[in-house]
Coordinates of C-alpha atoms in Angstrom, one line a residue:
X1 CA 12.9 -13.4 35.3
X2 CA 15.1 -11.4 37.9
X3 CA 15.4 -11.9 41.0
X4 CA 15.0 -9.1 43.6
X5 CA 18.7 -7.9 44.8
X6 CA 17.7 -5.8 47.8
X7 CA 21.6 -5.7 48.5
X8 CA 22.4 -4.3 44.5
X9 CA 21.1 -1.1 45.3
X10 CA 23.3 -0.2 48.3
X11 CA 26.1 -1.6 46.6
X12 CA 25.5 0.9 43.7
X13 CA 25.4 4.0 46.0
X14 CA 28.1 3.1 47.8
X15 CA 30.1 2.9 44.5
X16 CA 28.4 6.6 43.8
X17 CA 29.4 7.8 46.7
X18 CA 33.1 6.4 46.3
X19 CA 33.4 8.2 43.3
X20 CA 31.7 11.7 44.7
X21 CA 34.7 11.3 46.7
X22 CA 37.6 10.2 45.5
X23 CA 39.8 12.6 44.3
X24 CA 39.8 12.4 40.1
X25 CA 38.3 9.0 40.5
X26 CA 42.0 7.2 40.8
X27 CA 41.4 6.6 44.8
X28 CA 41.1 3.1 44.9
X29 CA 37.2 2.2 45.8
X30 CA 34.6 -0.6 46.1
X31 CA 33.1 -2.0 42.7
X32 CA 30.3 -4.4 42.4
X33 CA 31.0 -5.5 38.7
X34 CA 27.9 -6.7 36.5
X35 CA 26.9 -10.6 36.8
X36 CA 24.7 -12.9 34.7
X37 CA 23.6 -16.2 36.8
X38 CA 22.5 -18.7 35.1
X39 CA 21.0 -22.3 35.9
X40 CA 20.8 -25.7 34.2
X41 CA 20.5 -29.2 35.3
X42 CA 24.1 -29.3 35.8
X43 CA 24.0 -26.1 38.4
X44 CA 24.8 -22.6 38.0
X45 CA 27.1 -20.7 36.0
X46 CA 28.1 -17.2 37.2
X47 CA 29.6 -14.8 34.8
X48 CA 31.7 -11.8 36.4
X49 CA 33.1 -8.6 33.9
X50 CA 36.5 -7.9 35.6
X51 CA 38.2 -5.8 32.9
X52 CA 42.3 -4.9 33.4
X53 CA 42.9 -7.8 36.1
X54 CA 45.2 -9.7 35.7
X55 CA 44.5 -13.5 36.7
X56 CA 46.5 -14.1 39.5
X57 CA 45.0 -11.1 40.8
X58 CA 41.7 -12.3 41.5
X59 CA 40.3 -14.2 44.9
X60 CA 37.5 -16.8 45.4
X61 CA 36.4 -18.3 49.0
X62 CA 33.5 -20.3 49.7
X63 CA 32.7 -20.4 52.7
X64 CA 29.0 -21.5 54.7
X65 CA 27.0 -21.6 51.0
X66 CA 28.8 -18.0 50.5
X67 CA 30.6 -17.4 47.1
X68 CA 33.2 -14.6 47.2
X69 CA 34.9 -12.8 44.0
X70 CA 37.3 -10.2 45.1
X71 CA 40.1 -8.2 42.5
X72 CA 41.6 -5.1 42.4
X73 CA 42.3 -3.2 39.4
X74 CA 45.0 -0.3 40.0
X75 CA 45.5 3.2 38.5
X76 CA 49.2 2.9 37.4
X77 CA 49.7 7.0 38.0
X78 CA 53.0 8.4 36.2
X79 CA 55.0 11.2 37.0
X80 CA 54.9 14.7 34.9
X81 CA 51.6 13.2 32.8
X82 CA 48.7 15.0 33.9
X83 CA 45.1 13.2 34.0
X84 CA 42.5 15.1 32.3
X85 CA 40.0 12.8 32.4
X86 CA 39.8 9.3 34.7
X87 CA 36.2 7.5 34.2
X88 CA 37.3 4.0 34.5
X89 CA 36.8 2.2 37.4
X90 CA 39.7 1.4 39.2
X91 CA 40.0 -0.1 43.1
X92 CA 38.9 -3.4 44.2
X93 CA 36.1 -5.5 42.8
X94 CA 33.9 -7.6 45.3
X95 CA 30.7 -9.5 44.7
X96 CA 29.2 -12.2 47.3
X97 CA 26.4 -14.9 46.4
X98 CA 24.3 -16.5 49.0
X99 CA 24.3 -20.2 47.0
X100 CA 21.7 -22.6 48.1
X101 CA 22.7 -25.5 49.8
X102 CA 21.7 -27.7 46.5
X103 CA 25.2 -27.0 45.1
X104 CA 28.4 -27.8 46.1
X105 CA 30.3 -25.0 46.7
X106 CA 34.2 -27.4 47.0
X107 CA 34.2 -28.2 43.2
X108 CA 33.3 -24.6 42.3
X109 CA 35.6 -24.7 38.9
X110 CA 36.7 -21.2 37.7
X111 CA 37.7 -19.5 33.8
X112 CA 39.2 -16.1 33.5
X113 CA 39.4 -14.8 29.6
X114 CA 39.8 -11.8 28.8
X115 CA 38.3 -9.9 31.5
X116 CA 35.6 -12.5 32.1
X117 CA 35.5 -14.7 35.0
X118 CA 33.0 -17.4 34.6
X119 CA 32.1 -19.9 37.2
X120 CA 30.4 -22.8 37.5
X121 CA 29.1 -24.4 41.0
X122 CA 27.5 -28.1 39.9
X123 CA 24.7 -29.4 41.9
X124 CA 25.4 -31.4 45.0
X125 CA 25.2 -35.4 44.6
X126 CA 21.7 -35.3 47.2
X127 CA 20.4 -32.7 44.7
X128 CA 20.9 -35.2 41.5
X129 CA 18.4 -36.7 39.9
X130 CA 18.0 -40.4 39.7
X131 CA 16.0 -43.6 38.8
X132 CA 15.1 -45.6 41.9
X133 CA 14.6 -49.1 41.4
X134 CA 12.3 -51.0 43.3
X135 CA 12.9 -54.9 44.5
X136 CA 9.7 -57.1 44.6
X137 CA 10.4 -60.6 47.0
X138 CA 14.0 -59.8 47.3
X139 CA 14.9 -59.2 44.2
X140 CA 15.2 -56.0 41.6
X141 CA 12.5 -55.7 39.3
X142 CA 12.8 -52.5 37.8
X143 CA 11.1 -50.1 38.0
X144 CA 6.9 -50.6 38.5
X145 CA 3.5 -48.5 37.2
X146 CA 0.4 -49.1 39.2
X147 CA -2.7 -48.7 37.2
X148 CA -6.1 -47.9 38.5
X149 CA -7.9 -51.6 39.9
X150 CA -4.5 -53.2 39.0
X151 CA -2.8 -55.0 42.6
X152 CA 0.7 -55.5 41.2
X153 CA 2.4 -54.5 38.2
X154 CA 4.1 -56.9 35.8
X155 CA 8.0 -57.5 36.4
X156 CA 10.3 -55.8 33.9
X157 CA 13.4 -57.4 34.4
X158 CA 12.3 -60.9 35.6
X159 CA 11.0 -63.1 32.2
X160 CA 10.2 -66.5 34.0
X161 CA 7.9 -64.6 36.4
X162 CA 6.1 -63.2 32.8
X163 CA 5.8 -66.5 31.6
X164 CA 4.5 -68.1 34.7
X165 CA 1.3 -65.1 35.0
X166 CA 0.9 -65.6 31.3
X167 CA 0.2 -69.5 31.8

C-alpha cells in the first residue's frame, strides 16, 4: 500500500516546468529521483536512483526527524560538438523525508553502487521490542500468565517455591 505524497506532485511539475524552460534541457534543474521505502522490524530502508553521480558527490543531513539526499549530476558540454538531442536529466537531485520519531536518524548508515543509494535508518532503542520481566517478593520470577479464577501464577524461574505449593 502507498502512502499519499501530497508533496510528489508539486515536485513533478516543478521538474516539468524546469525542463519547459531550460534551454536544450542542459540548464542545470531540480530532480526528485524515484524512491522505494521500505520497513521491517529493524527500520526503514530507503532506496534512491541517482544515476552519473559520483559518490563523493552526494549530501545527506538529518536534521529534526528530516532526512535529506541532495546530488548534482552535470552536463559536461564540449566545444564544436553539437547536441541534437539532451533527454537526460542533468542538475541537482533533492529528496526530503519526514521520519518519524521511532527511528534514529544519528546512525542513519548509507551504500552507493552503481547509481543506487540505499539507506537504512534502524529503529530507536524506546521503539525496540522487549521481554519485561516481572519480580514477585523481591525477586525475578520470569515472566507470569494469569488465568481466569487463578490469584497468582506459578514461578518460572524459582524451583523451591514449586516444590513448596506442590507439597
Amino acid at each position: 500500500m502507498m502512502r499519499f505524497d501530497p508533496f510528489r506532485e508539486i515536485e513533478e511539475l516543478t521538474q516539468r516546468m524546469d525542463r519547459a524552460f531550460s534551454s536544450g534541457g542542459a540548464q542545470s534543474s531540480r530532480l526528485a529521483p524515484p524512491v522505494d521505502v521500505h520497513e521491517d522490524e529493524q527500520g526503514l530502508e530507503l532506496t534512491l536512483d541517482l544515476p552519473g553521480v559520483q559518490p563523493d558527490g552526494i549530501q545527506i543531513e538529518a536534521e529534526n526527524q528530516t532526512l535529506t539526499v541532495q546530488a548534482e549530476r552535470k552536463y559536461a558540454r564540449s566545444e564544436g560538438r553539437t547536441a541534437h538531442r539532451v533527454e537526460r536529466a542533468y542538475g541537482t537531485f533533492t529528496r526530503t523525508f519526514s521520519v518519524p520519531s521511532k527511528y534514529d536518524l544519528t546512525k542513519v548508515e548509507a551504500d552507493f553502487d552503481h547509481g543506487t543509494l540505499t539507506l537504512r535508518v534502524p529503529r530507536s532503542e524506546a521503539a525496540q521490542k522487549r521481554a519485561i520481566s516481572v519480580r514477585s517478593g523481591g525477586q525475578v520470577a520470569g515472566s507470569k500468565t494469569l488465568d481466569a479464577g487463578q490469584e497468582q501464577a506459578q514461578p518460572e524461574a524459582n524451583p523451591s517455591a514449586e516444590t513448596a505449593q506442590s507439597e
